[in-house]
XYZ file of C-alpha atoms in Angstrom:
683
model
C 13.667 -13.798 -25.820
C 17.464 -14.040 -25.678
C 18.589 -17.484 -24.566
C 20.952 -18.138 -21.663
C 24.397 -19.209 -22.842
C 23.902 -22.503 -21.083
C 21.266 -23.438 -23.655
C 22.611 -21.704 -26.756
C 23.130 -24.997 -28.569
C 20.048 -26.752 -27.225
C 17.880 -28.381 -29.873
C 14.294 -27.398 -29.110
C 11.770 -29.939 -30.230
C 8.393 -28.961 -28.766
C 6.425 -26.371 -26.826
C 7.493 -27.663 -23.435
C 11.157 -27.497 -24.453
C 10.694 -23.817 -25.356
C 8.889 -23.173 -22.098
C 11.552 -24.950 -20.046
C 14.271 -22.939 -21.778
C 12.485 -19.692 -20.854
C 11.745 -20.913 -17.342
C 15.359 -21.785 -16.584
C 16.812 -18.593 -17.987
C 14.258 -16.495 -16.061
C 15.070 -18.304 -12.807
C 18.756 -17.660 -13.506
C 18.145 -13.980 -14.338
C 18.433 -13.175 -10.616
C 21.780 -14.851 -9.977
C 23.326 -15.882 -6.695
C 26.548 -14.163 -5.678
C 29.843 -16.020 -5.200
C 30.298 -14.451 -1.750
C 26.900 -15.808 -0.677
C 27.880 -19.337 -1.654
C 31.271 -19.150 0.055
C 29.646 -18.011 3.307
C 26.988 -20.733 3.131
C 29.542 -23.474 2.444
C 31.171 -22.725 5.800
C 27.858 -23.439 7.550
C 26.977 -26.541 5.536
C 27.471 -29.716 7.562
C 28.239 -33.266 6.393
C 24.610 -34.225 6.975
C 23.429 -31.644 4.452
C 21.981 -29.384 7.149
C 23.180 -25.894 8.101
C 24.734 -25.172 11.466
C 22.873 -21.875 11.931
C 19.336 -23.231 11.304
C 17.250 -24.617 14.159
C 15.324 -27.362 12.378
C 13.000 -27.823 15.368
C 11.638 -24.273 15.003
C 7.854 -24.145 14.485
C 7.440 -20.398 14.069
C 4.414 -19.672 11.871
C 5.550 -16.326 10.434
C 8.821 -16.174 8.446
C 9.599 -19.800 9.322
C 13.435 -19.831 9.506
C 13.770 -23.504 8.503
C 12.743 -22.668 4.949
C 16.037 -20.780 4.613
C 17.437 -24.255 3.882
C 15.472 -24.438 0.626
C 16.302 -20.841 -0.298
C 19.997 -21.650 0.082
C 19.620 -24.842 -1.912
C 18.120 -22.818 -4.755
C 21.123 -20.451 -4.668
C 23.492 -23.418 -5.027
C 21.404 -24.764 -7.933
C 21.567 -21.379 -9.659
C 25.348 -21.056 -9.552
C 25.689 -24.685 -10.606
C 23.609 -24.053 -13.751
C 25.051 -20.627 -14.661
C 27.859 -20.656 -17.214
C 30.715 -18.429 -16.131
C 30.183 -19.167 -12.461
C 33.149 -20.847 -10.692
C 30.626 -23.455 -9.550
C 29.276 -24.129 -13.047
C 28.746 -27.904 -13.315
C 31.395 -28.401 -10.635
C 31.280 -31.927 -9.104
C 31.726 -30.698 -5.522
C 28.860 -28.236 -5.932
C 26.690 -31.034 -7.315
C 27.544 -33.186 -4.296
C 26.597 -30.358 -1.926
C 23.276 -29.870 -3.714
C 22.541 -33.568 -3.371
C 23.350 -33.471 0.353
C 21.093 -30.461 0.984
C 18.245 -31.906 -1.059
C 18.378 -35.305 0.603
C 18.468 -33.756 4.055
C 15.281 -31.825 3.300
C 13.486 -34.778 1.735
C 14.426 -37.187 4.538
C 14.388 -35.014 7.665
C 12.186 -31.927 7.269
C 8.490 -32.753 7.372
C 7.014 -30.855 10.311
C 5.877 -27.684 8.508
C 4.094 -24.967 10.527
C 1.381 -23.003 8.733
C -0.552 -24.240 5.683
C 1.273 -21.651 3.551
C 4.559 -23.545 3.858
C 2.875 -26.857 2.988
C 0.825 -25.696 0.014
C 2.827 -22.793 -1.402
C 6.302 -21.914 -0.168
C 7.951 -25.334 -0.082
C 6.425 -26.559 -3.389
C 7.263 -23.245 -5.092
C 10.980 -23.272 -4.202
C 11.336 -27.039 -4.538
C 9.770 -27.057 -8.007
C 12.186 -24.326 -9.175
C 15.130 -26.351 -7.843
C 13.823 -29.434 -9.649
C 13.477 -27.568 -12.963
C 17.147 -26.576 -12.699
C 18.504 -29.932 -11.489
C 16.096 -32.513 -12.918
C 18.649 -34.292 -15.122
C 20.836 -35.054 -12.087
C 18.111 -36.262 -9.727
C 17.366 -39.927 -9.043
C 13.972 -41.557 -9.480
C 13.681 -41.798 -5.700
C 14.332 -38.080 -5.293
C 11.820 -37.204 -8.034
C 9.243 -39.437 -6.372
C 9.704 -37.741 -2.984
C 9.659 -34.305 -4.585
C 6.415 -35.054 -6.425
C 4.762 -36.029 -3.140
C 5.553 -32.559 -1.798
C 4.631 -30.742 -5.008
C 1.222 -32.411 -5.086
C 0.348 -30.783 -1.774
C 0.042 -27.538 -3.733
C -3.477 -27.338 -5.145
C -5.580 -24.445 -6.441
C -8.701 -25.641 -4.667
C -10.336 -22.804 -2.676
C -7.447 -20.477 -3.563
C -8.013 -16.826 -4.530
C -5.887 -13.841 -5.507
C -2.147 -14.158 -5.056
C -2.452 -17.486 -3.227
C -4.058 -18.913 -6.368
C -1.344 -17.400 -8.585
C 1.366 -19.045 -6.488
C -0.411 -22.409 -6.670
C -0.962 -22.006 -10.422
C 2.727 -21.227 -10.983
C 3.642 -24.391 -9.129
C 1.282 -26.275 -11.468
C 3.160 -24.870 -14.480
C 6.483 -25.974 -12.985
C 5.053 -29.429 -12.319
C 3.852 -29.621 -15.908
C 7.336 -28.810 -17.171
C 8.918 -31.395 -14.871
C 6.397 -34.080 -15.895
C 6.138 -33.071 -19.581
C 2.409 -32.563 -19.030
C 1.083 -29.944 -21.448
C -2.450 -30.081 -20.029
C -1.166 -29.307 -16.539
C 0.817 -26.365 -17.885
C -2.271 -25.003 -19.643
C -4.342 -25.437 -16.488
C -1.799 -23.427 -14.499
C -1.534 -20.656 -17.083
C -5.321 -20.378 -17.338
C -5.592 -20.091 -13.541
C -3.065 -17.235 -13.496
C -4.991 -15.470 -16.268
C -8.203 -15.799 -14.260
C -6.634 -13.612 -11.562
C -5.542 -10.958 -14.072
C -8.855 -9.172 -13.978
C -10.431 -6.176 -12.280
C -12.976 -6.068 -9.495
C -12.874 -9.434 -7.766
C -13.163 -9.283 -3.994
C -9.539 -10.451 -3.845
C -7.079 -9.244 -6.442
C -6.665 -6.114 -8.581
C -9.347 -3.504 -7.919
C -10.691 -0.980 -10.416
C -8.568 1.728 -8.757
C -5.461 -0.523 -9.050
C -5.138 -1.114 -5.342
C -4.800 -4.773 -4.370
C -6.980 -6.798 -1.973
C -6.396 -10.124 -0.250
C -8.061 -11.815 2.725
C -11.354 -10.239 1.776
C -11.865 -6.562 0.885
C -8.598 -5.494 2.524
C -5.831 -3.382 1.003
C -2.678 -5.510 0.704
C -0.512 -3.532 -1.719
C 2.848 -4.090 -0.041
C 2.183 -7.661 1.029
C 0.295 -9.821 -1.470
C 0.331 -6.986 -4.022
C 4.130 -6.958 -4.269
C 4.188 -10.748 -4.634
C 1.533 -10.471 -7.343
C 3.720 -8.084 -9.359
C 6.705 -10.399 -9.000
C 4.770 -13.438 -10.189
C 3.143 -11.622 -13.116
C 6.445 -10.160 -14.355
C 8.051 -13.586 -14.033
C 5.363 -15.410 -15.974
C 5.046 -12.768 -18.685
C 8.774 -13.149 -19.304
C 8.627 -16.964 -19.206
C 5.544 -17.388 -21.392
C 6.194 -14.820 -24.097
C 7.027 -16.320 -27.445
C 5.453 -19.656 -26.472
C 2.080 -21.161 -27.293
C 1.127 -20.594 -23.627
C 1.542 -16.795 -23.759
C -0.972 -14.485 -22.007
C -3.456 -12.601 -24.156
C -2.813 -8.945 -24.959
C -5.898 -8.025 -22.912
C -4.387 -9.594 -19.806
C -1.005 -7.982 -20.403
C -2.683 -4.566 -20.648
C -4.241 -5.061 -17.193
C -0.834 -6.022 -15.790
C 0.767 -2.892 -17.249
C -1.875 -0.638 -15.745
C -1.610 -2.350 -12.367
C 2.153 -1.870 -12.274
C 1.979 1.743 -13.433
C -1.148 2.995 -11.669
C -1.019 0.991 -8.449
C 2.110 0.166 -6.481
C 4.221 2.933 -8.033
C 2.083 5.407 -6.096
C 3.075 4.105 -2.641
C 6.865 4.282 -3.081
C 8.826 7.433 -2.341
C 12.605 7.852 -2.022
C 13.027 4.071 -2.338
C 10.764 3.411 0.626
C 7.294 1.937 0.727
C 4.558 3.831 2.550
C 3.905 2.505 6.064
C 0.232 1.940 5.232
C 1.109 -0.254 2.252
C 3.162 -2.596 4.478
C -0.022 -3.958 6.031
C 0.745 -6.373 8.837
C 4.444 -6.668 7.936
C 6.215 -3.804 9.720
C 9.491 -5.709 9.952
C 13.060 -4.429 10.029
C 14.010 -2.634 6.793
C 10.815 -3.829 5.093
C 10.156 -0.346 3.701
C 13.311 -0.904 1.610
C 12.856 -4.641 1.094
C 9.334 -4.311 -0.304
C 10.419 -1.483 -2.593
C 13.340 -3.498 -3.923
C 11.120 -6.483 -4.653
C 8.690 -4.341 -6.644
C 11.560 -2.586 -8.418
C 12.954 -5.935 -9.558
C 9.503 -6.926 -10.839
C 9.140 -3.564 -12.597
C 12.546 -3.953 -14.262
C 11.773 -7.523 -15.325
C 8.497 -6.444 -16.940
C 10.220 -3.389 -18.430
C 12.794 -5.579 -20.163
C 10.295 -8.236 -21.268
C 7.393 -6.077 -22.481
C 8.160 -3.213 -24.871
C 4.589 -1.906 -24.616
C 5.014 -1.506 -20.843
C 8.377 0.218 -21.290
C 6.738 2.670 -23.681
C 3.713 3.285 -21.425
C 5.676 3.727 -18.182
C 9.253 4.739 -19.055
C 10.033 5.930 -15.515
C 9.635 4.070 -12.219
C 9.099 7.284 -10.254
C 5.928 9.347 -10.068
C 6.809 13.044 -10.032
C 3.589 14.656 -8.862
C -0.100 14.016 -8.323
C -3.016 13.193 -6.067
C -4.806 9.851 -6.317
C -7.744 8.470 -4.379
C -8.083 4.678 -4.249
C -11.841 4.460 -3.763
C -11.892 0.692 -3.275
C -9.476 0.958 -0.352
C -10.403 4.275 1.347
C -6.839 5.438 0.662
C -5.378 8.701 -0.693
C -1.844 9.582 -1.824
C -0.642 13.146 -2.380
C 2.901 13.672 -3.640
C 5.457 15.762 -5.501
C 9.152 15.201 -6.160
C 9.847 16.961 -2.822
C 7.375 15.291 -0.460
C 4.889 12.470 -0.012
C 1.865 12.107 2.260
C -0.918 9.556 2.498
C -4.190 8.876 4.285
C -5.756 5.527 5.212
C -9.373 5.423 6.321
C -11.788 2.596 7.031
C -15.493 2.029 6.351
C -18.091 -0.728 6.326
C -16.941 -1.652 2.822
C -13.452 -2.813 3.726
C -11.386 -4.580 6.382
C -9.005 -2.132 8.031
C -6.050 -4.432 8.711
C -5.245 -7.819 10.198
C -3.108 -9.610 12.728
C -2.061 -13.196 12.250
C 0.818 -15.605 12.757
C 2.034 -13.315 15.539
C 2.391 -10.288 13.215
C 0.923 -6.828 13.796
C -0.391 -7.618 17.255
C -0.643 -3.889 18.044
C -2.137 -2.679 14.754
C -5.585 -1.953 16.179
C -5.654 1.665 14.914
C -3.647 1.358 11.682
C -6.504 2.375 9.351
C -8.373 4.850 11.546
C -7.345 7.953 9.601
C -3.594 7.309 9.507
C -1.495 10.047 7.885
C 2.233 9.940 7.161
C 4.549 12.745 6.052
C 7.733 12.072 4.070
C 10.344 14.445 2.724
C 13.725 12.678 2.943
C 12.096 9.248 3.020
C 13.535 7.977 6.308
C 11.029 9.622 8.656
C 9.500 6.281 9.680
C 12.324 3.905 8.792
C 12.258 1.145 11.422
C 10.331 3.380 13.850
C 7.891 0.618 14.827
C 9.665 -0.780 17.932
C 9.517 2.712 19.437
C 5.928 3.652 18.595
C 3.175 4.130 21.086
C 0.658 2.159 19.018
C -2.232 4.057 20.623
C -0.969 7.072 18.710
C -0.913 6.287 14.998
C -0.275 9.579 13.124
C -3.518 11.223 11.981
C -5.875 9.206 14.184
C -8.318 10.302 16.884
C -8.370 7.427 19.356
C -9.102 6.225 22.846
C -5.848 5.615 24.738
C -5.791 2.072 26.113
C -3.985 1.755 29.441
C -3.031 -1.865 28.842
C -2.494 -3.930 25.700
C -4.449 -2.925 22.621
C -7.123 -5.395 21.492
C -5.904 -7.902 18.906
C -7.702 -7.520 15.591
C -7.023 -11.074 14.357
C -7.859 -12.220 10.806
C -10.676 -10.177 9.282
C -12.050 -8.739 12.534
C -11.040 -5.118 11.853
C -14.534 -4.188 10.661
C -16.637 -1.098 11.303
C -20.254 -0.330 10.451
C -20.135 3.270 9.162
C -20.460 3.953 5.400
C -19.246 7.569 5.185
C -15.645 7.440 3.953
C -14.585 8.864 0.635
C -12.530 11.287 -1.370
C -12.400 13.649 -4.307
C -9.354 14.223 -6.488
C -8.719 16.321 -9.566
C -5.277 14.767 -9.941
C -3.548 17.652 -8.150
C -5.753 18.532 -5.149
C -7.391 15.973 -2.891
C -10.173 16.057 -0.291
C -11.122 13.095 1.878
C -13.243 12.494 4.956
C -14.867 9.870 7.102
C -17.298 9.681 10.004
C -15.521 7.666 12.657
C -17.525 5.402 14.961
C -15.550 2.772 16.834
C -15.538 1.621 20.451
C -18.101 4.311 21.429
C -15.815 7.053 20.076
C -17.261 9.288 17.365
C -15.600 11.948 15.225
C -16.008 13.648 11.872
C -12.557 13.879 10.287
C -11.645 15.736 7.086
C -8.360 15.958 5.180
C -7.501 18.621 2.578
C -4.435 18.272 0.343
C -3.286 21.347 -1.562
C 0.015 21.932 -3.331
C 1.826 23.596 -0.433
C -0.387 22.754 2.538
C -2.361 19.944 4.136
C -5.272 20.988 6.351
C -6.821 18.639 8.905
C -10.176 19.241 10.582
C -12.054 17.265 13.209
C -15.372 17.895 14.882
C -18.135 16.207 16.885
C -15.548 14.267 18.910
C -17.460 12.317 21.558
C -16.594 9.346 23.746
C -18.695 7.417 26.233
C -15.885 5.171 27.483
C -13.382 5.809 30.211
C -10.031 6.880 28.877
C -8.196 9.797 27.390
C -8.960 10.745 23.775
C -6.126 12.142 21.642
C -5.627 13.233 18.061
C -2.097 12.322 17.031
C -0.572 14.723 14.519
C 2.653 12.791 13.977
C 4.883 10.161 15.554
C 8.153 9.701 13.710
C 11.883 9.553 14.246
C 13.327 12.716 15.777
C 15.623 15.053 13.880
C 16.400 17.371 16.783
C 18.553 19.806 14.822
C 15.508 21.146 13.001
C 13.089 21.182 15.959
C 11.655 24.567 16.959
C 8.490 25.687 18.786
C 6.885 29.061 18.005
C 4.036 30.807 19.845
C 2.168 34.000 19.012
C -1.283 35.538 19.241
C -2.557 33.470 16.295
C -1.658 30.133 17.848
C 1.462 28.023 17.909
C 3.667 26.209 15.451
C 6.288 23.484 15.379
C 9.116 23.241 12.852
C 10.601 19.762 12.529
C 12.620 18.071 9.799
C 11.391 20.267 6.951
C 7.714 20.284 7.957
C 5.827 23.128 9.587
C 2.888 22.316 11.870
C 0.495 25.199 12.584
C -2.227 25.115 15.248
C -4.678 28.024 15.386
C -5.076 29.360 18.920
C -6.780 27.721 21.902
C -5.796 24.108 21.223
C -4.134 21.699 23.688
C -0.947 20.934 21.736
C 1.554 18.503 23.265
C 5.085 17.899 21.991
C 7.364 15.106 23.175
C 10.897 14.696 21.806
C 12.642 11.968 23.743
C 14.698 8.792 23.837
C 12.640 5.597 23.671
C 13.429 1.909 24.132
C 11.679 -0.838 22.213
C 11.937 -4.190 20.491
C 10.483 -5.646 17.313
C 9.003 -8.613 19.161
C 6.648 -6.287 21.039
C 4.375 -6.134 17.999
C 5.682 -8.940 15.744
C 6.295 -12.072 17.783
C 8.631 -13.711 15.259
C 11.015 -10.760 15.256
C 14.028 -9.896 17.395
C 13.616 -9.349 21.139
C 16.787 -7.256 21.329
C 16.202 -3.987 23.189
C 16.848 -1.036 20.883
C 17.009 2.731 21.428
C 15.909 5.678 19.308
C 14.806 9.296 19.570
C 11.212 9.984 18.558
C 9.088 13.006 17.716
C 5.509 12.909 19.023
C 2.953 15.663 18.446
C -0.667 15.383 19.558
C -3.828 17.182 20.721
C -5.475 16.194 24.010
C -9.282 16.105 24.052
C -9.439 14.847 27.629
C -11.735 12.257 29.192
C -15.273 11.784 27.869
C -15.193 14.605 25.284
C -18.744 15.694 24.476
C -18.335 17.911 21.429
C -14.655 18.569 20.838
C -12.975 19.769 17.645
C -9.487 20.320 16.236
C -7.842 22.102 13.336
C -4.250 22.142 12.195
C -2.165 22.621 9.079
C 1.008 20.904 7.901
C 3.334 22.593 5.417
C 5.923 20.513 3.501
C 9.354 21.953 2.717
C 8.890 24.570 5.421
C 11.985 25.578 7.428
C 11.332 29.092 8.771
C 8.644 30.822 10.785
C 8.318 33.415 8.002
C 7.498 30.749 5.422
C 5.109 29.071 7.855
C 3.284 32.340 8.548
C 3.001 33.098 4.823
C 1.379 29.737 4.061
C -0.887 29.841 7.118
C -2.306 33.126 5.830
C -2.973 31.591 2.399
C -5.318 28.841 3.615
C -8.491 29.754 5.509
C -10.757 27.374 7.388
C -14.291 28.390 6.396
C -16.270 25.991 8.565
C -15.681 23.034 10.885
C -18.901 21.746 12.414
C -21.360 18.860 12.216
C -22.789 20.186 8.940
C -19.729 21.174 6.942
C -15.922 21.112 6.999
C -14.398 23.454 4.456
C -11.109 25.143 3.490
C -10.216 27.712 0.831
C -6.902 28.449 -0.846
C -7.172 32.246 -1.050
C -4.481 32.421 -3.719
C -6.167 30.098 -6.227
C -9.741 30.378 -4.882
C -10.030 26.582 -4.788
C -12.629 25.647 -2.165
C -12.795 22.159 -0.666
C -15.930 21.033 1.164
C -17.141 18.021 3.098
C -20.918 18.127 3.550
C -21.989 15.684 6.255
C -25.607 16.515 5.484
C -27.576 18.718 3.130
C -26.444 22.314 3.438
C -25.059 25.456 1.863
C -21.781 27.346 1.814
C -21.609 31.037 0.985
C -18.128 32.378 0.344
C -17.386 36.113 0.552
C -20.667 37.047 -1.185
C -19.120 35.826 -4.423
C -20.049 32.209 -4.499
C -22.787 30.061 -3.080
C -23.158 26.301 -3.333
C -25.929 24.165 -1.867
C -26.201 20.367 -1.841
C -29.202 18.164 -1.135
C -27.248 15.044 -0.126
C -24.048 14.464 1.893
C -21.068 14.663 -0.440
C -17.477 15.797 -0.895
C -16.868 18.735 -3.226
C -13.848 20.486 -4.704
C -14.616 23.738 -6.498
C -12.057 25.481 -8.721
C -13.267 29.026 -9.231
C -12.007 30.842 -12.309
C -12.852 34.274 -13.650
C -15.078 33.033 -16.481
C -15.567 29.387 -15.592
C -15.808 26.961 -12.743
C -14.817 23.338 -12.334
C -16.748 21.140 -9.947
C -15.435 17.800 -8.647
C -17.750 15.677 -6.499
C -18.164 12.221 -5.004
C -20.520 10.279 -2.760
C -18.555 9.068 0.288
C -21.254 6.550 1.203
C -21.066 4.931 -2.265
C -24.839 4.451 -2.119
C -26.261 7.364 -4.111
C -27.111 7.351 -7.813
C -27.666 11.100 -8.129
C -26.360 14.284 -6.511
C -28.272 17.553 -6.686
C -26.232 20.743 -6.495
C -27.403 24.374 -6.697
C -24.972 27.163 -7.578
C -25.742 30.836 -7.053
C -25.700 32.532 -10.438
C -26.132 31.419 -14.020
C -23.970 28.590 -15.390
C -23.976 26.470 -18.507
C -22.257 23.176 -19.237
C -22.105 20.570 -21.968
C -21.381 17.792 -19.449
C -24.880 17.531 -17.935
C -28.203 19.349 -17.930
C -28.016 22.678 -16.068
C -31.328 24.382 -15.240
C -31.152 28.107 -14.489
C -33.807 29.679 -12.248
C -33.733 33.409 -13.195
C -36.075 34.596 -10.452
C -33.946 33.141 -7.664
C -30.716 33.473 -9.709
C -29.318 29.996 -9.219
C -28.492 26.997 -11.394
C -29.617 23.450 -10.595
C -27.318 20.562 -11.485
C -28.491 16.973 -11.266
C -25.371 14.864 -11.442
C -25.543 11.168 -12.248
C -22.870 9.324 -10.320
C -20.638 6.481 -11.550
C -21.713 2.945 -10.708
C -20.457 -0.645 -10.641
C -16.705 -0.749 -10.007
C -16.460 3.034 -10.171
C -18.921 3.882 -7.423
C -17.239 6.437 -5.187
C -15.033 7.959 -7.888
C -14.796 11.661 -8.648
C -17.223 13.184 -11.138
C -15.892 16.378 -12.746
C -17.976 19.046 -14.482
C -16.787 22.138 -16.363
C -19.155 25.124 -16.169
C -19.139 28.495 -17.915
C -20.300 31.585 -16.051
C -23.129 33.433 -17.795
C -23.474 37.113 -16.819
C -26.996 37.993 -15.637
C -28.737 41.318 -16.114
C -28.076 42.153 -12.465
C -24.406 41.313 -12.795
C -24.078 43.361 -16.014
C -25.468 46.449 -14.295
């Protein structure tokens, strides 16, 4: 590891000296800017406080008083960076002392345990590592009292990693090798797969129970891991190669998937739909990616590019699917009894009641949902079928977004994806299926029933409006909408509603710590109205990316056929490739054009790729409870993957497919089959 110029001549005498050298140069690797310091100096008062901070504020989320410590760290960075105009400058040192003493003597009324046990000790310990030689015994004593509030007791996931990192910093400050080793070991304990909180086997990230937190705690996890890999490498405290391999895979196969055009997917933001956070979260992960890229040559070789060009991925531990190319991105977030849908806490996400109920987002330019949240009708999350509340939505609170249905799953062959779930919430039921092909997404819903008073809608999209490209088309086959490079096609006899209008809103409507300024925007809202108390309603629509003309829309609509959409089966075929996607809600059979028949004995999701001489079958169990799936195919097939039993009299082949277990329950099982001509077929 290349040393910072500040320490080029330092005589290193022991392991802690090496570690401190690495720690300081890594802290300084994200430097403060001279303009930042000049602006902050104008607000710094003689007392050591800042004129623009209200030190009486007790806001639990994004507590503004902690900006004082963040600014203090910036001053410490420029003071310790050779080449900076503030490098070891006496006036800068005096200002640092003023700021530090003000915090130690006047700020003690912290809201939220997170500030007490994590945020304040984390920033304060980094400041101390940089400035320790210039601090008095009294200051060190007061600092240690605050640092000791950070403990790893009862901590899990990213919270534990933060606390463990603070322990390492404390060990460096106190020259305590045992404390350093304890902290490093605790970080390593969280670099594993399959804990309830932490990295999952599908490389999604969970925190606060079995809840997807990729853009919240997951981003912080990547930042901490990249930081500590860089700090610890080349020291006796370095992580094992096994742990580093897990980190590489998490970076490459997890968060990279939810970033498109420098913006993070709305679903990945979790409860933090704040201003510009789609960019802010992306930038934080990018910095972590670049830090790991520069520190770990094996990672740089394994993942040479930050961007993912094309693919479909189903995160089976999080009921989440991503489908993307270089030209578009779309995602789906479902919920089941296995996971927590979302959360509201500290005044954040107070309207996120429906955020995981089948949410779908469509990106092409990347800015479709940028800062749209103040203007949303939160009853109408894109992709969801929901009861429209006349007053405030219920608050989901910490961990209360739970449902009791097991059927939610997906199948992916890496290019095509199929997902579905059986929705049952607040006396509203629906079977919802999602089909992702290369040039079309098909959405089916059936068995929509509600016993409660209130209108039931299926929201197709709710995004920012780009009026220039908005066009409505009607013909005998149905109707279509062209908007911002996407074509929406609705087969006939469906109650389609379009609203393109100016809307007022404010961030504080759904995130209490955010601005209450009234803002204006133009929004695009497209939905289907199922009316009051639907008894057995259904819907079907298609969305075509990179679609600008009615001719292109008509061409693609003719390529994809809906084969069935009822309580037994939801199915779509791509007539060009003959790929057939199926969601069996119960045992049943599909016969396609007298050429192909498939029967299943258990509910399952199936993708069938039908070639001239072979067939590829991709299956999963959406309940994640089965050990075996039984499938019968019309005709004679052979395979080396499993046992295939041909019944010549009835002319069908029986496949008994053993499903993955443990951390891979719910994943796709793929089988390659060869077609064997029968005597009847030969004649």
